[in-house]
Amino acid sequence: MKLTVIGCSGSVPGPDSAASSYLVTAEGFNLILDLGSGALGTLQRHLAVPEIGAIGLSHLHPDHCMDLCGLYVAARYAPGAPIPRIPVYGPAGASERMALAYDLPLDPGMEEELDFHTWQEVQAIGPFTIRTAPMVHPIPAYAIRVEYGGKSLVYTGDTGPNEALIELARGADLLLSEAALPDGDPGNPADLHLTPSDAGEHATKAGAKRLVITHVPPWYDPVVQAEHARRTFSGPIEIASTNAVFDI
């Protein structure tokens, strides 16, 4: 299983990265986790739109889903269209949310191009077994565990600290964790995002083998965020960057 970072900028696209999007591949199947603002452009460096096997959305904030609007246009109007409907897994209401984002009638919305499914606790997508758990965020949000060939990747999406993330990430080979807030700031909002120390603590409690820090907003330094994660996690820590590849 291979993880390629398509976009990793937190909350907004940054000067060096689109917003959240990650490509997970195995057996020639391409699973996209989130497709945030600006990510569709970078994704096309790695594969063509018809090569997308499925998309999983952690939640419906624009920095995690809004490039579905561009995907809809490509699937509907690009040469070779129409293409087979692309499965999209996400929170309940994703189909309606995206139709409204593009000012489409709710019926059919984007349903002729994209095949929307609501997350289940466990589902098979291509060669992967996918497990999800609800997270702590202002809107419904999910962490996503991808399993293949005895290996596992866990993506936090956006979340505040919580025990469900630790359980989902138990023994993960790689924990791809957001670290959007700075350590030690008394103004950090509750139940919104993780600090680097939170990310490290969750990785340690889960027994994760590697920690990759992501979703750092452009106004913070990802190197500093990774250094602070070392306060609570003694294993290998890396920083997500556009086009970075991690073998799992």
mmCIF file of C-alpha atoms in Angstrom:
data_model
loop_
_atom_site.group_PDB
_atom_site.id
_atom_site.type_symbol
_atom_site.label_atom_id
_atom_site.label_comp_id
_atom_site.label_asym_id
_atom_site.label_seq_id
_atom_site.Cartn_x
_atom_site.Cartn_y
_atom_site.Cartn_z
ATOM 1 C CA MET A 1 0.000 0.000 0.000
ATOM 2 C CA LYS A 2 1.317 3.428 -0.964
ATOM 3 C CA LEU A 3 0.291 6.844 0.358
ATOM 4 C CA THR A 4 0.902 9.910 -1.814
ATOM 5 C CA VAL A 5 0.237 13.371 -0.420
ATOM 6 C CA ILE A 6 -1.812 15.433 -2.871
ATOM 7 C CA GLY A 7 -2.647 18.313 -0.514
ATOM 8 C CA CYS A 8 -1.746 18.835 3.121
ATOM 9 C CA SER A 9 -2.300 22.512 3.919
ATOM 10 C CA GLY A 10 -4.528 23.030 6.933
ATOM 11 C CA SER A 11 -7.860 24.858 6.667
ATOM 12 C CA VAL A 12 -6.927 26.749 3.468
ATOM 13 C CA PRO A 13 -4.703 26.114 0.449
ATOM 14 C CA GLY A 14 -1.206 27.402 1.098
ATOM 15 C CA PRO A 15 1.602 28.678 -1.131
ATOM 16 C CA ASP A 16 3.181 25.221 -1.249
ATOM 17 C CA SER A 17 0.174 22.935 -1.084
ATOM 18 C CA ALA A 18 -3.485 22.464 -1.847
ATOM 19 C CA ALA A 19 -5.826 21.699 1.009
ATOM 20 C CA SER A 20 -6.337 18.150 2.282
ATOM 21 C CA SER A 21 -6.163 15.242 -0.151
ATOM 22 C CA TYR A 22 -4.330 11.907 -0.049
ATOM 23 C CA LEU A 23 -3.967 9.140 -2.626
ATOM 24 C CA VAL A 24 -3.833 5.548 -1.354
ATOM 25 C CA THR A 25 -3.008 2.850 -3.899
ATOM 26 C CA ALA A 26 -2.818 -0.949 -3.941
ATOM 27 C CA GLU A 27 -3.357 -3.488 -6.725
ATOM 28 C CA GLY A 28 -3.752 -0.627 -9.189
ATOM 29 C CA PHE A 29 -6.763 0.783 -7.318
ATOM 30 C CA ASN A 30 -6.730 4.504 -6.517
ATOM 31 C CA LEU A 31 -8.521 5.638 -3.359
ATOM 32 C CA ILE A 32 -8.623 9.367 -2.646
ATOM 33 C CA LEU A 33 -9.058 10.483 0.961
ATOM 34 C CA ASP A 34 -10.565 13.994 0.853
ATOM 35 C CA LEU A 35 -10.480 16.341 -2.130
ATOM 36 C CA GLY A 36 -10.072 19.799 -0.657
ATOM 37 C CA SER A 37 -9.623 23.186 -2.249
ATOM 38 C CA GLY A 38 -7.064 23.088 -5.064
ATOM 39 C CA ALA A 39 -6.372 19.347 -4.775
ATOM 40 C CA LEU A 40 -7.834 18.266 -8.111
ATOM 41 C CA GLY A 41 -5.088 20.086 -9.999
ATOM 42 C CA THR A 42 -2.272 18.362 -8.120
ATOM 43 C CA LEU A 43 -4.047 15.006 -8.294
ATOM 44 C CA GLN A 44 -3.890 15.111 -12.092
ATOM 45 C CA ARG A 45 -0.097 14.998 -11.899
ATOM 46 C CA HIS A 46 -0.526 11.454 -10.625
ATOM 47 C CA LEU A 47 -3.584 10.051 -12.427
ATOM 48 C CA ALA A 48 -6.362 10.977 -14.802
ATOM 49 C CA VAL A 49 -9.887 11.503 -13.527
ATOM 50 C CA PRO A 50 -11.189 8.204 -15.008
ATOM 51 C CA GLU A 51 -8.504 6.349 -13.019
ATOM 52 C CA ILE A 52 -10.042 7.373 -9.666
ATOM 53 C CA GLY A 53 -11.396 4.225 -8.035
ATOM 54 C CA ALA A 54 -13.229 5.854 -5.138
ATOM 55 C CA ILE A 55 -13.191 8.915 -2.897
ATOM 56 C CA GLY A 56 -13.628 9.003 0.879
ATOM 57 C CA LEU A 57 -14.526 12.276 2.593
ATOM 58 C CA SER A 58 -13.634 12.730 6.244
ATOM 59 C CA HIS A 59 -16.146 15.587 6.531
ATOM 60 C CA LEU A 60 -17.833 18.321 4.543
ATOM 61 C CA HIS A 61 -15.824 21.449 5.303
ATOM 62 C CA PRO A 62 -14.619 23.039 2.033
ATOM 63 C CA ASP A 63 -10.929 22.377 2.667
ATOM 64 C CA HIS A 64 -11.734 18.648 2.581
ATOM 65 C CA CYS A 65 -14.391 18.281 -0.111
ATOM 66 C CA MET A 66 -14.874 21.335 -2.324
ATOM 67 C CA ASP A 67 -12.873 20.137 -5.323
ATOM 68 C CA LEU A 68 -15.637 17.612 -5.913
ATOM 69 C CA CYS A 69 -17.184 20.535 -7.818
ATOM 70 C CA GLY A 70 -14.313 20.499 -10.310
ATOM 71 C CA LEU A 71 -14.404 16.716 -10.429
ATOM 72 C CA TYR A 72 -18.096 16.864 -11.321
ATOM 73 C CA VAL A 73 -17.307 19.170 -14.261
ATOM 74 C CA ALA A 74 -14.488 16.918 -15.504
ATOM 75 C CA ALA A 75 -16.594 13.776 -15.185
ATOM 76 C CA ARG A 76 -19.477 15.400 -17.050
ATOM 77 C CA TYR A 77 -17.819 17.474 -19.784
ATOM 78 C CA ALA A 78 -14.202 16.427 -20.429
ATOM 79 C CA PRO A 79 -13.381 14.458 -23.591
ATOM 80 C CA GLY A 80 -14.387 10.856 -23.038
ATOM 81 C CA ALA A 81 -17.274 11.828 -20.755
ATOM 82 C CA PRO A 82 -19.467 10.499 -19.450
ATOM 83 C CA ILE A 83 -17.274 8.119 -17.460
ATOM 84 C CA PRO A 84 -18.507 5.454 -15.025
ATOM 85 C CA ARG A 85 -19.858 7.013 -11.826
ATOM 86 C CA ILE A 86 -17.139 7.506 -9.229
ATOM 87 C CA PRO A 87 -18.074 6.145 -5.767
ATOM 88 C CA VAL A 88 -17.899 8.811 -3.053
ATOM 89 C CA TYR A 89 -18.097 7.787 0.622
ATOM 90 C CA GLY A 90 -18.727 10.373 3.304
ATOM 91 C CA PRO A 91 -20.994 11.657 6.053
ATOM 92 C CA ALA A 92 -24.744 11.608 5.561
ATOM 93 C CA GLY A 93 -25.901 14.500 3.386
ATOM 94 C CA ALA A 94 -22.795 14.683 1.203
ATOM 95 C CA SER A 95 -24.794 14.474 -2.021
ATOM 96 C CA GLU A 96 -27.048 17.377 -1.024
ATOM 97 C CA ARG A 97 -24.106 19.438 0.265
ATOM 98 C CA MET A 98 -22.238 19.162 -3.021
ATOM 99 C CA ALA A 99 -25.315 19.880 -5.126
ATOM 100 C CA LEU A 100 -25.834 23.098 -3.180
ATOM 101 C CA ALA A 101 -22.159 24.005 -3.532
ATOM 102 C CA TYR A 102 -22.544 23.975 -7.322
ATOM 103 C CA ASP A 103 -26.065 25.420 -7.282
ATOM 104 C CA LEU A 104 -27.544 22.262 -8.799
ATOM 105 C CA PRO A 105 -31.049 20.946 -8.211
ATOM 106 C CA LEU A 106 -30.913 18.344 -5.452
ATOM 107 C CA ASP A 107 -32.328 15.798 -7.874
ATOM 108 C CA PRO A 108 -30.174 14.623 -9.566
ATOM 109 C CA GLY A 109 -27.466 16.925 -8.153
ATOM 110 C CA MET A 110 -24.124 15.281 -8.951
ATOM 111 C CA GLU A 111 -25.574 11.765 -8.688
ATOM 112 C CA GLU A 112 -25.252 11.055 -12.425
ATOM 113 C CA GLU A 113 -21.468 11.520 -12.191
ATOM 114 C CA LEU A 114 -20.737 10.596 -8.561
ATOM 115 C CA ASP A 115 -22.177 7.641 -6.644
ATOM 116 C CA PHE A 116 -22.615 8.801 -3.036
ATOM 117 C CA HIS A 117 -22.546 6.397 -0.065
ATOM 118 C CA THR A 118 -22.788 7.110 3.663
ATOM 119 C CA TRP A 119 -19.907 5.813 5.769
ATOM 120 C CA GLN A 120 -20.473 2.561 7.620
ATOM 121 C CA GLU A 121 -18.374 1.360 10.529
ATOM 122 C CA VAL A 122 -16.720 -1.151 8.166
ATOM 123 C CA GLN A 123 -16.848 -1.435 4.373
ATOM 124 C CA ALA A 124 -14.844 -2.883 1.496
ATOM 125 C CA ILE A 125 -13.661 -0.362 -1.106
ATOM 126 C CA GLY A 126 -11.614 -1.874 -3.913
ATOM 127 C CA PRO A 127 -8.931 -4.083 -2.314
ATOM 128 C CA PHE A 128 -9.127 -2.189 0.989
ATOM 129 C CA THR A 129 -11.015 -2.783 4.201
ATOM 130 C CA ILE A 130 -12.095 0.637 5.487
ATOM 131 C CA ARG A 131 -13.069 1.288 9.088
ATOM 132 C CA THR A 132 -14.353 4.643 10.324
ATOM 133 C CA ALA A 133 -15.102 6.258 13.663
ATOM 134 C CA PRO A 134 -16.888 9.535 14.436
ATOM 135 C CA MET A 135 -14.557 12.288 15.596
ATOM 136 C CA VAL A 136 -14.940 15.496 17.628
ATOM 137 C CA HIS A 137 -15.535 18.474 15.312
ATOM 138 C CA PRO A 138 -18.235 21.132 14.817
ATOM 139 C CA ILE A 139 -19.836 19.057 12.035
ATOM 140 C CA PRO A 140 -20.010 15.268 11.554
ATOM 141 C CA ALA A 141 -16.455 14.108 10.894
ATOM 142 C CA TYR A 142 -14.750 10.742 10.655
ATOM 143 C CA ALA A 143 -11.295 9.276 11.067
ATOM 144 C CA ILE A 144 -10.571 6.634 8.439
ATOM 145 C CA ARG A 145 -8.566 3.413 8.808
ATOM 146 C CA VAL A 146 -7.395 1.766 5.574
ATOM 147 C CA GLU A 147 -6.258 -1.851 5.816
ATOM 148 C CA TYR A 148 -4.550 -3.915 3.124
ATOM 149 C CA GLY A 149 -2.209 -6.891 3.166
ATOM 150 C CA GLY A 150 -1.852 -6.886 6.940
ATOM 151 C CA LYS A 151 -0.875 -3.197 7.009
ATOM 152 C CA SER A 152 -2.881 -0.195 8.151
ATOM 153 C CA LEU A 153 -3.029 3.539 7.597
ATOM 154 C CA VAL A 154 -5.153 5.767 9.828
ATOM 155 C CA TYR A 155 -6.103 9.282 8.760
ATOM 156 C CA THR A 156 -7.488 11.512 11.497
ATOM 157 C CA GLY A 157 -9.341 13.978 9.284
ATOM 158 C CA ASP A 158 -10.129 16.975 11.502
ATOM 159 C CA THR A 159 -10.786 16.340 15.173
ATOM 160 C CA GLY A 160 -10.247 17.398 18.724
ATOM 161 C CA PRO A 161 -8.679 14.908 21.145
ATOM 162 C CA ASN A 162 -10.786 11.799 21.747
ATOM 163 C CA GLU A 163 -10.546 8.151 22.762
ATOM 164 C CA ALA A 164 -12.253 6.858 19.604
ATOM 165 C CA LEU A 165 -9.252 7.988 17.543
ATOM 166 C CA ILE A 166 -6.895 6.051 19.804
ATOM 167 C CA GLU A 167 -8.977 2.905 19.390
ATOM 168 C CA LEU A 168 -9.234 3.258 15.618
ATOM 169 C CA ALA A 169 -5.479 3.842 15.343
ATOM 170 C CA ARG A 170 -4.553 0.892 17.556
ATOM 171 C CA GLY A 171 -1.361 -0.671 16.155
ATOM 172 C CA ALA A 172 -1.470 1.370 12.938
ATOM 173 C CA ASP A 173 1.598 1.198 10.734
ATOM 174 C CA LEU A 174 1.177 4.892 9.904
ATOM 175 C CA LEU A 175 -0.926 7.538 11.627
ATOM 176 C CA LEU A 176 -1.543 10.523 9.360
ATOM 177 C CA SER A 177 -2.511 13.103 11.932
ATOM 178 C CA GLU A 178 -3.603 16.677 11.722
ATOM 179 C CA ALA A 179 -1.765 19.153 13.949
ATOM 180 C CA ALA A 180 -3.527 22.410 13.178
ATOM 181 C CA LEU A 181 -3.177 24.170 16.539
ATOM 182 C CA PRO A 182 -0.025 25.346 18.312
ATOM 183 C CA ASP A 183 1.044 23.772 21.573
ATOM 184 C CA GLY A 184 0.492 25.765 24.722
ATOM 185 C CA ASP A 185 -1.863 28.441 23.396
ATOM 186 C CA PRO A 186 -4.614 29.074 25.968
ATOM 187 C CA GLY A 187 -6.756 30.491 23.171
ATOM 188 C CA ASN A 188 -6.947 27.175 21.324
ATOM 189 C CA PRO A 189 -10.621 26.311 20.787
ATOM 190 C CA ALA A 190 -11.877 23.074 22.315
ATOM 191 C CA ASP A 191 -13.135 20.138 20.242
ATOM 192 C CA LEU A 192 -11.852 21.470 16.929
ATOM 193 C CA HIS A 193 -8.286 20.349 16.104
ATOM 194 C CA LEU A 194 -5.220 18.636 17.561
ATOM 195 C CA THR A 195 -1.986 20.227 18.697
ATOM 196 C CA PRO A 196 1.295 18.450 17.868
ATOM 197 C CA SER A 197 1.496 17.143 21.427
ATOM 198 C CA ASP A 198 -2.066 15.833 21.091
ATOM 199 C CA ALA A 199 -1.097 14.055 17.875
ATOM 200 C CA GLY A 200 1.943 12.496 19.504
ATOM 201 C CA GLU A 201 -0.001 11.466 22.576
ATOM 202 C CA HIS A 202 -2.690 9.772 20.483
ATOM 203 C CA ALA A 203 -0.012 7.956 18.457
ATOM 204 C CA THR A 204 1.706 6.776 21.632
ATOM 205 C CA LYS A 205 -1.491 5.551 23.281
ATOM 206 C CA ALA A 206 -2.532 3.776 20.083
ATOM 207 C CA GLY A 207 0.847 2.106 19.650
ATOM 208 C CA ALA A 208 1.210 3.524 16.137
ATOM 209 C CA LYS A 209 4.504 2.721 14.435
ATOM 210 C CA ARG A 210 4.955 6.000 12.502
ATOM 211 C CA LEU A 211 3.467 9.465 12.779
ATOM 212 C CA VAL A 212 3.099 11.818 9.818
ATOM 213 C CA ILE A 213 2.109 15.380 10.715
ATOM 214 C CA THR A 214 -0.290 17.095 8.317
ATOM 215 C CA HIS A 215 -3.006 19.778 8.057
ATOM 216 C CA VAL A 216 -0.724 22.529 9.343
ATOM 217 C CA PRO A 217 -2.123 25.944 8.308
ATOM 218 C CA PRO A 218 0.176 28.203 6.269
ATOM 219 C CA TRP A 219 0.589 30.553 9.220
ATOM 220 C CA TYR A 220 2.369 27.866 11.298
ATOM 221 C CA ASP A 221 5.682 26.105 10.615
ATOM 222 C CA PRO A 222 5.257 22.348 10.019
ATOM 223 C CA VAL A 223 8.840 21.731 11.159
ATOM 224 C CA VAL A 224 8.031 23.284 14.537
ATOM 225 C CA GLN A 225 4.816 21.289 14.729
ATOM 226 C CA ALA A 226 6.710 18.046 14.098
ATOM 227 C CA GLU A 227 9.345 18.951 16.680
ATOM 228 C CA HIS A 228 6.647 19.540 19.262
ATOM 229 C CA ALA A 229 5.062 16.173 18.480
ATOM 230 C CA ARG A 230 8.323 14.588 19.685
ATOM 231 C CA ARG A 231 7.410 15.702 23.180
ATOM 232 C CA THR A 232 4.822 12.940 23.351
ATOM 233 C CA PHE A 233 5.839 10.373 20.694
ATOM 234 C CA SER A 234 9.220 8.648 20.589
ATOM 235 C CA GLY A 235 8.748 6.848 17.269
ATOM 236 C CA PRO A 236 9.535 8.085 13.763
ATOM 237 C CA ILE A 237 7.881 11.421 12.910
ATOM 238 C CA GLU A 238 7.682 12.812 9.387
ATOM 239 C CA ILE A 239 6.027 15.834 7.794
ATOM 240 C CA ALA A 240 3.518 15.614 4.973
ATOM 241 C CA SER A 241 4.411 17.656 1.898
ATOM 242 C CA THR A 242 2.954 17.828 -1.583
ATOM 243 C CA ASN A 243 3.851 14.761 -3.686
ATOM 244 C CA ALA A 244 5.560 13.012 -0.761
ATOM 245 C CA VAL A 245 5.225 9.214 -0.938
ATOM 246 C CA PHE A 246 5.071 6.825 2.008
ATOM 247 C CA ASP A 247 5.244 3.061 1.570
ATOM 248 C CA ILE A 248 3.194 1.128 4.108
#
